[in-house]
Amino acid sequence: MIQTPKNIAVIGSGLVGSLLSIYLRRLGHQVTIFDRRPDIRTIQFSGRSINLAMSNRGWRALREVGLEAEVKKIAIPLYQRAMHINEQPVYFQKYGKEGEAIWSISRGNLNKRMIDLAEEAGAQFRFNEKVWDINLPEATLYTGKSEKSKWKEYRYDIIFGCDGAFSRVRHRMQRRSRFDYSQDFIDVGYKELTIPPNEDGTHRLDKHSFHIWPRGKFMLIAMPNTDGSFTCTLFLPFEGEVSFDSITKKKEAKAFFKEYFPNVRKEIEDLTKSFMKNPTSAMVTMKCYPWTYWDKVALVGDSAHAVVPFYGQGMNAGFEDIFVLNELIHALGDDWEAIFKQYQEKRKPNADAIAELSYRNFKEMSSKTADPKFLLQKKIEKRFAEKYPDKWVPVYSRVTFSERPYAEALAIGDHQEAIMQKVMEIPDIVSIWDTEVVEKRILELLES
Amino acid sequence: MIQTPKNIAVIGSGLVGSLLSIYLRRLGHQVTIFDRRPDIRTIQFSGRSINLAMSNRGWRALREVGLEAEVKKIAIPLYQRAMHINEQPVYFQKYGKEGEAIWSISRGNLNKRMIDLAEEAGAQFRFNEKVWDINLPEATLYTGKSEKSKWKEYRYDIIFGCDGAFSRVRHRMQRRSRFDYSQDFIDVGYKELTIPPNEDGTHRLDKHSFHIWPRGKFMLIAMPNTDGSFTCTLFLPFEGEVSFDSITKKKEAKAFFKEYFPNVRKEIEDLTKSFMKNPTSAMVTMKCYPWTYWDKVALVGDSAHAVVPFYGQGMNAGFEDIFVLNELIHALGDDWEAIFKQYQEKRKPNADAIAELSYRNFKEMSSKTADPKFLLQKKIEKRFAEKYPDKWVPVYSRVTFSERPYAEALAIGDHQEAIMQKVMEIPDIVSIWDTEVVEKRILELLES
């Protein structure tokens, strides 16, 4: 026993809330999880979620509590991107070295499994119970039918806010003075679509690839599920010439897919009907600080740092929060004030870094993929990284296949970018890009 | 009559709410002003406000409705900064050209006068009535004793949120998707102190100066009031070696003033007692977007864009919002949707610009005033601006003594800064800074 058992409330039964509860149960605490929504295991999953891409950080957090194998059962490894350009054959880009993969998991499936596991670990769930307010210094929470109805009061030793990007717990912290907060929406929305399995249950596209149909300002992606289907996500600007705003009728939706996605549109289930029916969702970067209140309340996961999904790191970052919290608990024992203080100080720079990296990936995808200079730069980097794998680990690998801090990946990425800017200034780079001259210049710049 | 009369609610009876009500009354609308606090005219003003510095933009907005002369009666023009450095004589820096001044006004006095004027113009005030929620598409507001008590409902044609940096109206808009929002607190707080008048009612310091006691990481300022007193503001970090946190006893407060402000401490009324008693306030930059909802709801002033007070432009920016709104009303008549759309599009870049300029002034004051290179740069700029007043209008003058957009001042300021960076690279600039060589170089850079 490294800690005195506490009576702990976790707000939110999502992925982070469930995993944190499992950790806390292993540490011997009493855990009650509140969720304003019904038990996800009892309902049809609403389906407005991009599939998850579990990578090293996520797996490490699961491994720590012995759940890696269990979760791998519902995950499919993706070793490469499959790029679908109209009138060209599909081409593949490996994600990393041999065997390195990101794992596609349906959010609904994973969440159901995690709740099962948390329940098995002894956590108590209170579904359909809406938390409206928190008294921070007293770790008291108030629930009720509505904001104006009579409230029930529960007092705990500690409250964890795992209630996502629009967190109620954070909402209360936000009203305090000197609480920094920002929410920034991007002007692109997304919509979920589905490619069903073949009749024999197999996948219609290569199941070990992350499929992308890049179209400049917009794109379609598809990630496999274990049942043979693919979850597709269409990213498209809200406003503008080609946008969600400009497609309001079935006929327009049909024409849009015919023009831009002729080779996949027939695979998508009830394409125009689904397009009209499924909701269009927005994406936000949310930052705040502090994340904790004394030894009483802490935010974990999206409630502390929501990012846009273009690096596939949202869940991984949330799971890493839990992993780091657990390390600090083991180091500091019962001193929750110190645990919370070090937790936020350690995680905040990394949360900011992955927010920045995710946002940059969005900008890169929507504006740079058509820029020949940018594509040449990527080619030069790739060539160099393959030849000198010890000297040049790409940022993507640092983020996805490593457990080093996100902030380090960002800093090294910036350094690499500065080097590449100089490389791109080499006269006639377009024709000599794959020569030794360029290689030597990079080596030189790396050493200076 | 340029507009069909509407039934309008203004939330907040502060400076912006009162002035906007006067404008709306002149346009023939019915106006009700709600304020959660009591009538400021009936209470002792709480006094945690820095004195206001009214400059050109503020005066223009008052002039438009014939109130300039009325308000000048309670204002004192300041033509210069008076810099108080220990063991040196006070030195003065003129703000602008002959006759250019910023005007010191007590916030309490001005607010009382503005409420009188709004009342005379026919606006209805509902003090002590707390607005808890807004229905945006229906322009309905809900008031009541507390958030959980029974609420009264009022429906209007239009609602203006003039309820400051912590606006309830914005709070409702913030819960919508795709609403961008940020609040950033600085790590410096402030506390109000007072220098009372001499026994004969005259001012103890020069009354036409803005007095500054700069001390690197912190500073004291004093601005005159019409009753012979000065409102002083101490800006000091919240945490750190010399900070509000480090001064918790009377003895420590006394020692602090003795060490850093030996020449003014005896002038300040009940210095240590006031220091211990008066609240320490925080400062925030708040940005958001959009500012309006259809033709129903609009944010004006601090509720849309709160800035740190280091440029003295907070109120001026709010008054300029009203001036611009009024111009659009005259141009667009009854089309409130177009008025609100153009209002936010026109004002947002300028609000962002004054936020940035205000924040930079804070950074400049707290970190650069001790940097000899920075001071030399300022000297070179000043010399050049005096010799070529048409070619080099300093940013301070563009912000304070002009009515051109803040965004333009920021852009030109950045251009001037880039030029000065090159000038500072001239070899041996320290010794030749006041020669023709430098002057020619600036002229050259201005023309390139």
Short mmCIF file of N, CA, C and O in Angstrom, two decimals, chain A residues 147-151 168 171 174-187 238-239 282, chain B residues 147-151 168 171 174-187 238-239 282:
data_model
loop_
_atom_site.label_atom_id
_atom_site.label_comp_id
_atom_site.label_asym_id
_atom_site.label_seq_id
_atom_site.Cartn_x
_atom_site.Cartn_y
_atom_site.Cartn_z
N GLU A 147 -30.27 22.13 -14.43
CA GLU A 147 -29.48 23.14 -13.74
C GLU A 147 -30.32 23.82 -12.66
O GLU A 147 -29.79 24.28 -11.65
N LYS A 148 -31.61 23.89 -12.88
CA LYS A 148 -32.47 24.61 -11.94
C LYS A 148 -33.24 23.71 -10.98
O LYS A 148 -33.92 24.20 -10.09
N SER A 149 -33.12 22.38 -11.16
CA SER A 149 -33.86 21.48 -10.26
C SER A 149 -33.15 21.38 -8.91
O SER A 149 -32.08 21.93 -8.72
N LYS A 150 -33.76 20.68 -8.00
CA LYS A 150 -33.13 20.44 -6.69
C LYS A 150 -31.89 19.55 -6.92
O LYS A 150 -31.96 18.58 -7.67
N TRP A 151 -30.81 19.90 -6.25
CA TRP A 151 -29.58 19.14 -6.47
C TRP A 151 -29.27 18.19 -5.31
O TRP A 151 -29.57 18.49 -4.16
N ARG A 168 -17.51 20.37 -17.32
CA ARG A 168 -18.19 21.12 -16.27
C ARG A 168 -17.25 21.45 -15.11
O ARG A 168 -17.37 22.46 -14.45
N HIS A 171 -15.23 24.27 -16.10
CA HIS A 171 -16.13 25.40 -16.13
C HIS A 171 -16.15 26.12 -14.79
O HIS A 171 -16.14 27.36 -14.71
N GLN A 174 -12.82 27.80 -14.23
CA GLN A 174 -12.69 28.93 -15.15
C GLN A 174 -13.22 30.22 -14.57
O GLN A 174 -12.84 31.30 -14.98
N ARG A 175 -14.14 30.11 -13.62
CA ARG A 175 -14.71 31.33 -13.06
C ARG A 175 -13.82 31.95 -12.00
O ARG A 175 -14.12 33.02 -11.48
N ARG A 176 -12.74 31.26 -11.66
CA ARG A 176 -11.81 31.84 -10.69
C ARG A 176 -10.92 32.86 -11.39
O ARG A 176 -10.69 32.78 -12.58
N SER A 177 -10.42 33.79 -10.62
CA SER A 177 -9.49 34.77 -11.20
C SER A 177 -8.18 34.05 -11.53
O SER A 177 -7.86 33.02 -10.95
N ARG A 178 -7.48 34.60 -12.48
CA ARG A 178 -6.17 34.09 -12.87
C ARG A 178 -6.21 32.67 -13.43
O ARG A 178 -5.22 31.94 -13.36
N PHE A 179 -7.32 32.29 -14.03
CA PHE A 179 -7.39 31.01 -14.73
C PHE A 179 -7.27 31.30 -16.22
O PHE A 179 -8.12 31.98 -16.80
N ASP A 180 -6.21 30.83 -16.85
CA ASP A 180 -6.03 31.07 -18.29
C ASP A 180 -6.80 30.03 -19.07
O ASP A 180 -6.79 28.84 -18.72
N TYR A 181 -7.43 30.48 -20.12
CA TYR A 181 -8.29 29.58 -20.88
C TYR A 181 -8.38 30.03 -22.33
O TYR A 181 -8.43 31.21 -22.61
N SER A 182 -8.38 29.08 -23.25
CA SER A 182 -8.70 29.44 -24.64
C SER A 182 -9.37 28.28 -25.35
O SER A 182 -9.08 27.11 -25.08
N GLN A 183 -10.29 28.62 -26.23
CA GLN A 183 -10.87 27.63 -27.13
C GLN A 183 -10.86 28.22 -28.53
O GLN A 183 -11.28 29.34 -28.75
N ASP A 184 -10.27 27.49 -29.47
CA ASP A 184 -10.17 27.97 -30.84
C ASP A 184 -10.69 26.91 -31.79
O ASP A 184 -10.11 25.84 -31.91
N PHE A 185 -11.76 27.24 -32.46
CA PHE A 185 -12.32 26.30 -33.43
C PHE A 185 -11.63 26.49 -34.78
O PHE A 185 -11.25 27.61 -35.13
N ILE A 186 -11.47 25.41 -35.52
CA ILE A 186 -10.96 25.55 -36.87
C ILE A 186 -12.16 25.65 -37.82
O ILE A 186 -13.28 25.29 -37.45
N ASP A 187 -11.90 26.15 -39.02
CA ASP A 187 -13.02 26.42 -39.93
C ASP A 187 -13.39 25.20 -40.77
O ASP A 187 -14.09 25.31 -41.77
N PHE A 238 -16.45 24.46 -43.30
CA PHE A 238 -17.85 24.79 -43.02
C PHE A 238 -18.41 25.72 -44.10
O PHE A 238 -19.51 25.53 -44.56
N GLU A 239 -17.60 26.74 -44.46
CA GLU A 239 -18.08 27.73 -45.43
C GLU A 239 -17.16 27.76 -46.64
O GLU A 239 -16.03 27.28 -46.59
N ALA A 282 -17.75 20.02 -35.12
CA ALA A 282 -16.69 21.03 -35.14
C ALA A 282 -15.47 20.50 -34.38
O ALA A 282 -15.57 19.54 -33.63
N GLU B 147 -29.00 32.26 -9.19
CA GLU B 147 -29.01 31.40 -10.36
C GLU B 147 -30.10 30.34 -10.24
O GLU B 147 -30.63 29.86 -11.23
N LYS B 148 -30.41 29.95 -9.01
CA LYS B 148 -31.36 28.86 -8.81
C LYS B 148 -32.76 29.33 -8.41
O LYS B 148 -33.66 28.53 -8.28
N SER B 149 -32.93 30.65 -8.19
CA SER B 149 -34.26 31.13 -7.80
C SER B 149 -35.17 31.17 -9.02
O SER B 149 -34.75 30.90 -10.14
N LYS B 150 -36.43 31.52 -8.79
CA LYS B 150 -37.37 31.66 -9.90
C LYS B 150 -36.94 32.89 -10.72
O LYS B 150 -36.58 33.92 -10.16
N TRP B 151 -36.99 32.75 -12.03
CA TRP B 151 -36.53 33.85 -12.87
C TRP B 151 -37.67 34.62 -13.51
O TRP B 151 -38.71 34.05 -13.84
N ARG B 168 -21.92 38.00 -18.75
CA ARG B 168 -22.89 36.90 -18.75
C ARG B 168 -23.45 36.65 -20.15
O ARG B 168 -23.78 35.54 -20.51
N HIS B 171 -21.00 34.74 -21.96
CA HIS B 171 -20.99 33.42 -21.35
C HIS B 171 -21.97 32.50 -22.06
O HIS B 171 -21.69 31.32 -22.31
N GLN B 174 -20.68 31.74 -25.53
CA GLN B 174 -19.52 30.87 -25.42
C GLN B 174 -19.88 29.39 -25.42
O GLN B 174 -19.06 28.55 -25.76
N ARG B 175 -21.11 29.07 -25.04
CA ARG B 175 -21.49 27.67 -25.00
C ARG B 175 -21.90 27.15 -26.37
O ARG B 175 -22.18 25.97 -26.53
N ARG B 176 -21.96 28.04 -27.36
CA ARG B 176 -22.27 27.58 -28.70
C ARG B 176 -21.01 26.99 -29.33
O ARG B 176 -19.90 27.34 -28.98
N SER B 177 -21.24 26.13 -30.31
CA SER B 177 -20.09 25.59 -31.02
C SER B 177 -19.49 26.68 -31.89
O SER B 177 -20.15 27.63 -32.27
N ARG B 178 -18.22 26.52 -32.17
CA ARG B 178 -17.50 27.44 -33.05
C ARG B 178 -17.42 28.86 -32.52
O ARG B 178 -17.32 29.82 -33.29
N PHE B 179 -17.44 29.02 -31.21
CA PHE B 179 -17.20 30.33 -30.60
C PHE B 179 -15.76 30.35 -30.08
O PHE B 179 -15.42 29.58 -29.19
N ASP B 180 -14.95 31.20 -30.66
CA ASP B 180 -13.55 31.28 -30.21
C ASP B 180 -13.46 32.18 -28.98
O ASP B 180 -14.09 33.23 -28.93
N TYR B 181 -12.64 31.77 -28.04
CA TYR B 181 -12.57 32.51 -26.79
C TYR B 181 -11.21 32.32 -26.14
O TYR B 181 -10.67 31.23 -26.15
N SER B 182 -10.68 33.38 -25.56
CA SER B 182 -9.50 33.20 -24.72
C SER B 182 -9.46 34.22 -23.60
O SER B 182 -9.92 35.35 -23.76
N GLN B 183 -8.96 33.80 -22.46
CA GLN B 183 -8.68 34.73 -21.37
C GLN B 183 -7.27 34.42 -20.85
O GLN B 183 -6.95 33.28 -20.57
N ASP B 184 -6.44 35.45 -20.83
CA ASP B 184 -5.05 35.28 -20.38
C ASP B 184 -4.72 36.30 -19.31
O ASP B 184 -4.71 37.50 -19.58
N PHE B 185 -4.46 35.79 -18.13
CA PHE B 185 -4.10 36.69 -17.03
C PHE B 185 -2.59 36.95 -17.06
O PHE B 185 -1.82 36.07 -17.41
N ILE B 186 -2.20 38.16 -16.69
CA ILE B 186 -0.77 38.41 -16.54
C ILE B 186 -0.39 38.15 -15.09
O ILE B 186 -1.26 38.11 -14.21
N ASP B 187 0.91 37.97 -14.86
CA ASP B 187 1.33 37.56 -13.52
C ASP B 187 1.58 38.75 -12.59
O ASP B 187 2.19 38.62 -11.55
N PHE B 238 2.38 39.03 -8.65
CA PHE B 238 1.68 38.28 -7.61
C PHE B 238 2.65 37.45 -6.80
O PHE B 238 2.55 37.38 -5.59
N GLU B 239 3.59 36.79 -7.51
CA GLU B 239 4.52 35.90 -6.84
C GLU B 239 5.96 36.34 -7.10
O GLU B 239 6.22 37.08 -8.03
N ALA B 282 -6.52 41.41 -10.44
CA ALA B 282 -5.81 40.77 -11.54
C ALA B 282 -6.14 41.47 -12.85
O ALA B 282 -7.11 42.22 -12.94
#
